[in-house]
GROMACS .gro file of C-alpha atoms in nm:
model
  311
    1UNK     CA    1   0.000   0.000   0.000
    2UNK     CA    2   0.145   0.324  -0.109
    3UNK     CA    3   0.148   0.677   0.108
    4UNK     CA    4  -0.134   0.815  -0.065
    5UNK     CA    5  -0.334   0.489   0.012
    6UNK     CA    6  -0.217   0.504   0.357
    7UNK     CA    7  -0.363   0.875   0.420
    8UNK     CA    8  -0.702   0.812   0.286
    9UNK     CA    9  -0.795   0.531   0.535
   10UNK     CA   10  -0.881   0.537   0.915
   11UNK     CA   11  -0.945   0.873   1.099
   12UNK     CA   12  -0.621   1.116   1.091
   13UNK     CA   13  -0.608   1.492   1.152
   14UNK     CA   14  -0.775   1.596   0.883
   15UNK     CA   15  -1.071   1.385   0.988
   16UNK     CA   16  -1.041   1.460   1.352
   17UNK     CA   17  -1.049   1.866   1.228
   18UNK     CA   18  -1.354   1.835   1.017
   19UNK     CA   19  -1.542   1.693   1.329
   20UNK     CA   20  -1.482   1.968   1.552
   21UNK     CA   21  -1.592   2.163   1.270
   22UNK     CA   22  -1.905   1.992   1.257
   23UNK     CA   23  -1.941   2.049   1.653
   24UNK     CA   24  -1.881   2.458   1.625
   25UNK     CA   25  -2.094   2.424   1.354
   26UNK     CA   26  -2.390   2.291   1.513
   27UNK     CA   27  -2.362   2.560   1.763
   28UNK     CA   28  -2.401   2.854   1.501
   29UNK     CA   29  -2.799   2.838   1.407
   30UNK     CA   30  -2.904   2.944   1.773
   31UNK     CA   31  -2.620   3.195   1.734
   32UNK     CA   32  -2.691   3.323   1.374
   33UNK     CA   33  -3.118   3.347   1.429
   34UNK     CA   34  -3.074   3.554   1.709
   35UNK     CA   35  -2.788   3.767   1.540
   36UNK     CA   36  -3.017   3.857   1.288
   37UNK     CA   37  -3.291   3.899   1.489
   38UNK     CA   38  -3.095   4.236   1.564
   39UNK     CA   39  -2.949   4.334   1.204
   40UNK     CA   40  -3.029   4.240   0.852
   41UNK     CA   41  -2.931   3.927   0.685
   42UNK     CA   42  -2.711   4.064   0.423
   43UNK     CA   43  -2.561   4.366   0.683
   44UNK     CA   44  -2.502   4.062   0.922
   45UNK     CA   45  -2.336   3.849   0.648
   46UNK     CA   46  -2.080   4.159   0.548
   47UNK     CA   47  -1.988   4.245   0.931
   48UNK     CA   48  -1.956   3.876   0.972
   49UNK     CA   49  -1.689   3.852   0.722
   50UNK     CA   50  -1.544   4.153   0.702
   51UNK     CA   51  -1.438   4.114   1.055
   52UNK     CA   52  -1.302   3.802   0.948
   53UNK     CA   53  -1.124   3.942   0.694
   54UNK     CA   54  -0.962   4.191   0.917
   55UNK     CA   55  -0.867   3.864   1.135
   56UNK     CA   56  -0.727   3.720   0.861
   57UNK     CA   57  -0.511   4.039   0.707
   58UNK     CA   58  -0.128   3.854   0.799
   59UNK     CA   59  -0.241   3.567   0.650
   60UNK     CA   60  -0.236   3.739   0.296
   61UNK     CA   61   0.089   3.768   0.251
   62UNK     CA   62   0.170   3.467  -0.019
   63UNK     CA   63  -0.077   3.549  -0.191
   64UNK     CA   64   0.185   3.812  -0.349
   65UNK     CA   65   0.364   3.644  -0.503
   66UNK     CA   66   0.454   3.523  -0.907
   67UNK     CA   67   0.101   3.373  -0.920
   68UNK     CA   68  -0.100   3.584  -0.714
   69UNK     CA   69  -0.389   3.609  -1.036
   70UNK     CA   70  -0.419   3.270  -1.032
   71UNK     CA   71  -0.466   3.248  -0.646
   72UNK     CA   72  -0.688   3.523  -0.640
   73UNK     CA   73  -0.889   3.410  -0.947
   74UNK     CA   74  -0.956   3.018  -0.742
   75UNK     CA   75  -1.038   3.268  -0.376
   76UNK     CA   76  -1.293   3.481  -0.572
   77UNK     CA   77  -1.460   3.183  -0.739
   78UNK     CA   78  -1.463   2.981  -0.394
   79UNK     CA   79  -1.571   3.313  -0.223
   80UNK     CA   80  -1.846   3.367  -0.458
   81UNK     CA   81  -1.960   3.051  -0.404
   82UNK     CA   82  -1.941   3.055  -0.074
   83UNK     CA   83  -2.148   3.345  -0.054
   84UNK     CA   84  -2.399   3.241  -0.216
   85UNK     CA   85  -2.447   2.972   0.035
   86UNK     CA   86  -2.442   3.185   0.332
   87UNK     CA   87  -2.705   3.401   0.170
   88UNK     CA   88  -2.936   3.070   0.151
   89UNK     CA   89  -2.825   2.935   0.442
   90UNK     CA   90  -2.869   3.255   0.671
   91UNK     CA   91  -3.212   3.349   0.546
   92UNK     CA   92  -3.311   3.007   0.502
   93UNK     CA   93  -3.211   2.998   0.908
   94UNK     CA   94  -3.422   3.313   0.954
   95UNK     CA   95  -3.745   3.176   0.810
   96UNK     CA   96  -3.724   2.777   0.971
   97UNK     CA   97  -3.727   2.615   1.254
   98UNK     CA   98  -3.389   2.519   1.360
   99UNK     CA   99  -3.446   2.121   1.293
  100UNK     CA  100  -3.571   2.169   1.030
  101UNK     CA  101  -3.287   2.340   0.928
  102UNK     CA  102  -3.033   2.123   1.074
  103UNK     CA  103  -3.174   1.823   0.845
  104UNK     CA  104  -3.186   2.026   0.495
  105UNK     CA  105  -2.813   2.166   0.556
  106UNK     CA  106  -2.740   1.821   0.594
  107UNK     CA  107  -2.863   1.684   0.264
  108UNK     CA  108  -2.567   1.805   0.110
  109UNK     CA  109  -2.390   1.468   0.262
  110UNK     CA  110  -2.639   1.275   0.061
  111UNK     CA  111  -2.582   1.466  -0.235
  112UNK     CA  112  -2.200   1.504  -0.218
  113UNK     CA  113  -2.161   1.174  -0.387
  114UNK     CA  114  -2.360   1.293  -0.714
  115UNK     CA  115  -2.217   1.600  -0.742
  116UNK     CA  116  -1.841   1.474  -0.707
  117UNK     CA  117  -1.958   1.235  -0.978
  118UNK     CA  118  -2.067   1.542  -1.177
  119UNK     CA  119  -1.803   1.754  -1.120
  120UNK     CA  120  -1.509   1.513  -1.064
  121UNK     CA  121  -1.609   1.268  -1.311
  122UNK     CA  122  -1.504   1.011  -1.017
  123UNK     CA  123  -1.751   0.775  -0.972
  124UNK     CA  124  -1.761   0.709  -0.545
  125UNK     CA  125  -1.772   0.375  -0.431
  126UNK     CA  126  -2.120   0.208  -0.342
  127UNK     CA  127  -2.074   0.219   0.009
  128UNK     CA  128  -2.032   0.601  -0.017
  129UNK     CA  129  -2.407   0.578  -0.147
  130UNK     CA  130  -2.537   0.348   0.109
  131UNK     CA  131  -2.345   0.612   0.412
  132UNK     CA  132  -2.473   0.902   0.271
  133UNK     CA  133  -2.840   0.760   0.268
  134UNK     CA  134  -2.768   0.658   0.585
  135UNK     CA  135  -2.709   0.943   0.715
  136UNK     CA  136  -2.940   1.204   0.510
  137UNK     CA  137  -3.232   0.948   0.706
  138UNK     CA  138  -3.072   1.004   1.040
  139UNK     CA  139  -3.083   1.391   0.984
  140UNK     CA  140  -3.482   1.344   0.885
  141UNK     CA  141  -3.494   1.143   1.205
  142UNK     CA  142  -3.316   1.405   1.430
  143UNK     CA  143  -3.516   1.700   1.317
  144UNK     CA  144  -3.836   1.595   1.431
  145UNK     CA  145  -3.992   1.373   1.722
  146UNK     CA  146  -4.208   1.215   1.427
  147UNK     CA  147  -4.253   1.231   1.066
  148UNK     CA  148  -4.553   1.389   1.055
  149UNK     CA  149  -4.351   1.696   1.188
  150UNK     CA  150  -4.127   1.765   0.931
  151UNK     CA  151  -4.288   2.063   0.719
  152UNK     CA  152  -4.169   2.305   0.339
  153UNK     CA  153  -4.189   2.643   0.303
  154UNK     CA  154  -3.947   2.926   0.185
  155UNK     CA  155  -3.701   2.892   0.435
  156UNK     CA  156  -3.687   2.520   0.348
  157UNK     CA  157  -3.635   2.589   0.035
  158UNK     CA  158  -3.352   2.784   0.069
  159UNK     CA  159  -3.201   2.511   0.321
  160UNK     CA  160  -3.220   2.285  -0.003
  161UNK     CA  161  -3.036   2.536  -0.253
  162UNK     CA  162  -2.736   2.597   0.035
  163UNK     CA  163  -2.717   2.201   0.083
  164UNK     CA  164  -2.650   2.126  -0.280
  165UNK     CA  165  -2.381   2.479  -0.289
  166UNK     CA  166  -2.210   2.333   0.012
  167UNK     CA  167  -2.155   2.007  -0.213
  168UNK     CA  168  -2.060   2.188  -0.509
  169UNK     CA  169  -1.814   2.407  -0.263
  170UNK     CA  170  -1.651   2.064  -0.135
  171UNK     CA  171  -1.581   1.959  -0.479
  172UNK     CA  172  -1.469   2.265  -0.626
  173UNK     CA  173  -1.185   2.297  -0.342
  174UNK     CA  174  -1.089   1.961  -0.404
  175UNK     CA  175  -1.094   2.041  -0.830
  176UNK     CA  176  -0.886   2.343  -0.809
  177UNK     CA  177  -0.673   2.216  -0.483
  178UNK     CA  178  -0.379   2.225  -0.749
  179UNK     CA  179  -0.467   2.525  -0.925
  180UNK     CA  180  -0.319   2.736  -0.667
  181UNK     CA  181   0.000   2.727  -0.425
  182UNK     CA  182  -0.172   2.896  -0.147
  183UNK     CA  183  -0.237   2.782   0.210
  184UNK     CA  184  -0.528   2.748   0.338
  185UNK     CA  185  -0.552   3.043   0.573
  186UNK     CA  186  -0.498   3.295   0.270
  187UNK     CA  187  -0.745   3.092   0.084
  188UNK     CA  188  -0.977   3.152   0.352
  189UNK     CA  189  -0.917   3.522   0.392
  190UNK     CA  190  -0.974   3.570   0.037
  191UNK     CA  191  -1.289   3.390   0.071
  192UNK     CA  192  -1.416   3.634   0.299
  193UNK     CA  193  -1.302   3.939   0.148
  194UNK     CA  194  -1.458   3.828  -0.164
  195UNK     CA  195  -1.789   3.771   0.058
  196UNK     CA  196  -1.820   4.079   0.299
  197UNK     CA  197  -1.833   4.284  -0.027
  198UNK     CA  198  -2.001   4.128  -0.212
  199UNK     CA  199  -2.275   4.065   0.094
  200UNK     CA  200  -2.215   4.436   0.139
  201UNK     CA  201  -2.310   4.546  -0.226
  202UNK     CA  202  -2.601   4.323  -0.232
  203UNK     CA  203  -2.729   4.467   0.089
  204UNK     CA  204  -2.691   4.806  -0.056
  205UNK     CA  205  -2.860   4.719  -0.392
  206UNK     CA  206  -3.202   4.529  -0.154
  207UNK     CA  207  -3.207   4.886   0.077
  208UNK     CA  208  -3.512   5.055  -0.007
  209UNK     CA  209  -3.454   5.433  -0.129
  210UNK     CA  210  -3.273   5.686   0.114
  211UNK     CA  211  -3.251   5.339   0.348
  212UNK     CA  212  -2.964   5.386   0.597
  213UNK     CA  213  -2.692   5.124   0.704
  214UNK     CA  214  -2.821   4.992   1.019
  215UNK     CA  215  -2.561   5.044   1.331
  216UNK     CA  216  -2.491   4.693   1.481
  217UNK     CA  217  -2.665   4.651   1.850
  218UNK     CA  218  -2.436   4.717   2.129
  219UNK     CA  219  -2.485   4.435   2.370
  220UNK     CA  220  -2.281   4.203   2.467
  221UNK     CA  221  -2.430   3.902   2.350
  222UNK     CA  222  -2.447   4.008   2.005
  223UNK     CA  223  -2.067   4.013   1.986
  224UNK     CA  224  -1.975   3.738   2.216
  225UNK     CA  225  -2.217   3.549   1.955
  226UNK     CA  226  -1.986   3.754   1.617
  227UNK     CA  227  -1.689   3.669   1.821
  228UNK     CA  228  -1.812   3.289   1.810
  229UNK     CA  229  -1.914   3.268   1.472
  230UNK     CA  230  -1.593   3.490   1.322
  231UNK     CA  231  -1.339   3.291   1.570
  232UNK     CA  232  -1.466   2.983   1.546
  233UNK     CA  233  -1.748   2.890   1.302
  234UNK     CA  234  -1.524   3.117   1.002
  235UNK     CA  235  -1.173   3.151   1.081
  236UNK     CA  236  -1.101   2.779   1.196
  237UNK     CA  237  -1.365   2.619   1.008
  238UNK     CA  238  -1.305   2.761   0.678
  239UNK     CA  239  -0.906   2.697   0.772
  240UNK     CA  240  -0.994   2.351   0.857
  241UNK     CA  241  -1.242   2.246   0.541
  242UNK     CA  242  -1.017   2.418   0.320
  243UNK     CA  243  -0.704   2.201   0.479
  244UNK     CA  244  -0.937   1.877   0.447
  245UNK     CA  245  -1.080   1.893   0.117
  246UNK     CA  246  -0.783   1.869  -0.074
  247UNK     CA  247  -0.634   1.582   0.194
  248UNK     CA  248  -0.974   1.367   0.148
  249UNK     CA  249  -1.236   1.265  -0.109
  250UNK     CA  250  -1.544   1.492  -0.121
  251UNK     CA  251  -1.753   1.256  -0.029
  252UNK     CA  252  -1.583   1.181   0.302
  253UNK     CA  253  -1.549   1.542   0.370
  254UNK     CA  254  -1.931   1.570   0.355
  255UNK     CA  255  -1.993   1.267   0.547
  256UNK     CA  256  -1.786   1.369   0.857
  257UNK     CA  257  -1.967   1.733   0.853
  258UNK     CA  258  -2.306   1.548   0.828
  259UNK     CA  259  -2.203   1.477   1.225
  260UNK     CA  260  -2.335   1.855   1.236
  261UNK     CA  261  -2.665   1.780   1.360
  262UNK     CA  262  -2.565   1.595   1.606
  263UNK     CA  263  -2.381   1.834   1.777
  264UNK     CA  264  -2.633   2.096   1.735
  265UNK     CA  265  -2.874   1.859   1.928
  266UNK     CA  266  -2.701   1.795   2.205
  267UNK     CA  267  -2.585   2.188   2.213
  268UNK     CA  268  -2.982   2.250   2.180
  269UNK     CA  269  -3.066   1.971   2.519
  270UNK     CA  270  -2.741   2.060   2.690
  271UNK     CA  271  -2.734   2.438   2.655
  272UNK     CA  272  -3.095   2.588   2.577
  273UNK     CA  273  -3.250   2.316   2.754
  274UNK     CA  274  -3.450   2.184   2.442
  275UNK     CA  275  -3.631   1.873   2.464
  276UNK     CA  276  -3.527   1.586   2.184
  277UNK     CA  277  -3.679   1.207   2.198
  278UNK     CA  278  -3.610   0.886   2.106
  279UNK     CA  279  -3.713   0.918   1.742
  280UNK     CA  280  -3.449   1.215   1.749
  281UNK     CA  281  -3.141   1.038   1.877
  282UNK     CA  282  -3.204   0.754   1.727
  283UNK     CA  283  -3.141   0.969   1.398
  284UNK     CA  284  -2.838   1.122   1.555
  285UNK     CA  285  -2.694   0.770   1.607
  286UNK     CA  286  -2.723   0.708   1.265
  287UNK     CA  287  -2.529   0.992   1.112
  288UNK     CA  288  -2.268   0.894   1.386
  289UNK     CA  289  -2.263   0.535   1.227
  290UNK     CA  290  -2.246   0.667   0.853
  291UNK     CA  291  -1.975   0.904   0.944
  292UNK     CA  292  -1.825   0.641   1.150
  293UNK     CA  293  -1.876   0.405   0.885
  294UNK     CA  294  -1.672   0.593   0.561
  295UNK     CA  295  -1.355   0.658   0.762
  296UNK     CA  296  -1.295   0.277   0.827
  297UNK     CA  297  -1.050   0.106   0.619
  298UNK     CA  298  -1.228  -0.155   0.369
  299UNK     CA  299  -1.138  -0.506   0.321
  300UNK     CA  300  -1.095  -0.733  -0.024
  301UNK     CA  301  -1.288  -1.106  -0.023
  302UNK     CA  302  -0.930  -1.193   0.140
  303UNK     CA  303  -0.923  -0.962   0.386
  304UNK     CA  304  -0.690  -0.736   0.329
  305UNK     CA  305  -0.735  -0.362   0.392
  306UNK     CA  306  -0.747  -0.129   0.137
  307UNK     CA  307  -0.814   0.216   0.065
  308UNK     CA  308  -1.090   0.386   0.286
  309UNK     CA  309  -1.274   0.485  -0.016
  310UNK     CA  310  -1.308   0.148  -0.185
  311UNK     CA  311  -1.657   0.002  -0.240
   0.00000   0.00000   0.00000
């Protein structure tokens, strides 16, 4: 078995990164609904990353160098994209419940698979099917207490459109992974330069006539809750997906952030005292299992292991 074999099987850092991710992640939706509770969507958005971007300033430096077009070029088309899925995702968030919103977002594990076949031309091995239907029915599970609770409007709609960006997003990283020679804390800070303006323009373009910027709230738990979600839910997430999805198929990438829910559950019971039954973790056990299931080496008719992503 060569290196390359070696690094896509079991769980190494990469892995183990992409799961916290998913656990700061799962934290952000109480975080985000309240934020813009108390500014617009699209202000919220620009502050959000603009203060990121301010974070992130040092971390520019290689990016001017001999091929700084080309790195720039591969940032703005991964920042576009990305904003495009925070503008779903954060309305989407606005107009939902929260499990209902935890289960959409986490479609894009089920369709990861499709569009890396789409995009990659890489056909993923059947068991990458069976895990991601395995765990796109625990997320169904874990957003409800029953079926019959599970409901579509706008807001779901939306969910839907960000799901099947943040798929596209994981494969695109991975496509132009060697398009560029930059880390990926520049790539991340041009990400979210390229999104605070162009969150910022849009916002201007949606303000009514004569409408004024609105002056973020002063209180304290508005920017503990930006100081969350620019620290950890931007900065080292964005760092940490960006390091992962050119270390790891897409499809694993996805299937490790499906764990998302998850987290946000037990953040929901544990911290805001939310009530979630059997039906519930019984779903949340599943998209353990699935994510579980993909980073386990497979095994040949003879028993020897093989690559992680083998059917």
């Amino acid at each position: 078995m060569d290196s390359k074999t070696k690094r896509s099987a079991g769980i190494g850092l990469a892995e183990v990164m992409l799961l916290l991710v998913a656990a700061v992640w799962g934290g952000s939706y109480a975080v985000a609904k309240q934020a813009t509770q108390q500014l617009p969507v699209l202000e919220f958005i620009a502050l959000r990353f603009g203060l990121t971007f301010l974070v992130l300033l040092p971390a520019l430096k290689p990016l001017f160098g001999v091929e700084w077009q080309r790195g720039l070029a591969v940032g703005g088309l991964l920042g576009a994209n990305l904003l495009a899925i925070f503008v779903c995702e954060t309305f989407g968030v606005s107009l939902t419940t929260a499990s209902n919103a935890a289960f959409l977002i986490s479609l894009c594990v089920a369709l990861t698979p499709f569009v890396e076949w789409w995009l990659l031309g890489q056909r993923p091995a059947r068991r990458m099917f069976r895990a991601a239907g395995l765990s796109a029915l625990g997320a169904a599970m874990l957003s409800a207490t029953s079926p019959a609770e599970l409901s579509v409007g706008w807001g779901d709609g939306l969910m839907v459109i960000a799901a099947f960006l943040r798929a596209v997003m994981v494969c695109m990283t991975r496509r132009l992974a060697g398009h560029h020679a930059m880390p990926a804390l520049t790539l991340t800070a041009v990400q979210s330069g390229v999104m605070a303006l162009g969150a910022a323009a849009l916002a201007l373009v949606a303000a009514p006539a004569g409408g004024a910027w609105h002056v973020p709230p002063a209180t304290a738990s508005f920017w503990w809750g930006m100081a969350y979600l620019v620290l950890l839910c931007t900065v080292f997430a964005f760092f940490a997906q960006n390091h992962a999805a050119s270390r790891s198929s897409p499809s694993r990438v996805s299937l490790l952030m499906g764990s998302e829910p998850v987290f946000g559950a037990l953040i929901a019971a544990c911290g805001f005292g939310e009530r979630i039954g059997p039906w519930g973790w019984a779903g949340g056990l599943l998209i353990v299992c699935a994510a579980w299931w993909v980073t386990m080496p497979a095994r040949e008719a003879s028993g020897r292991v093989v690559a992680g992503d083998a059917a």
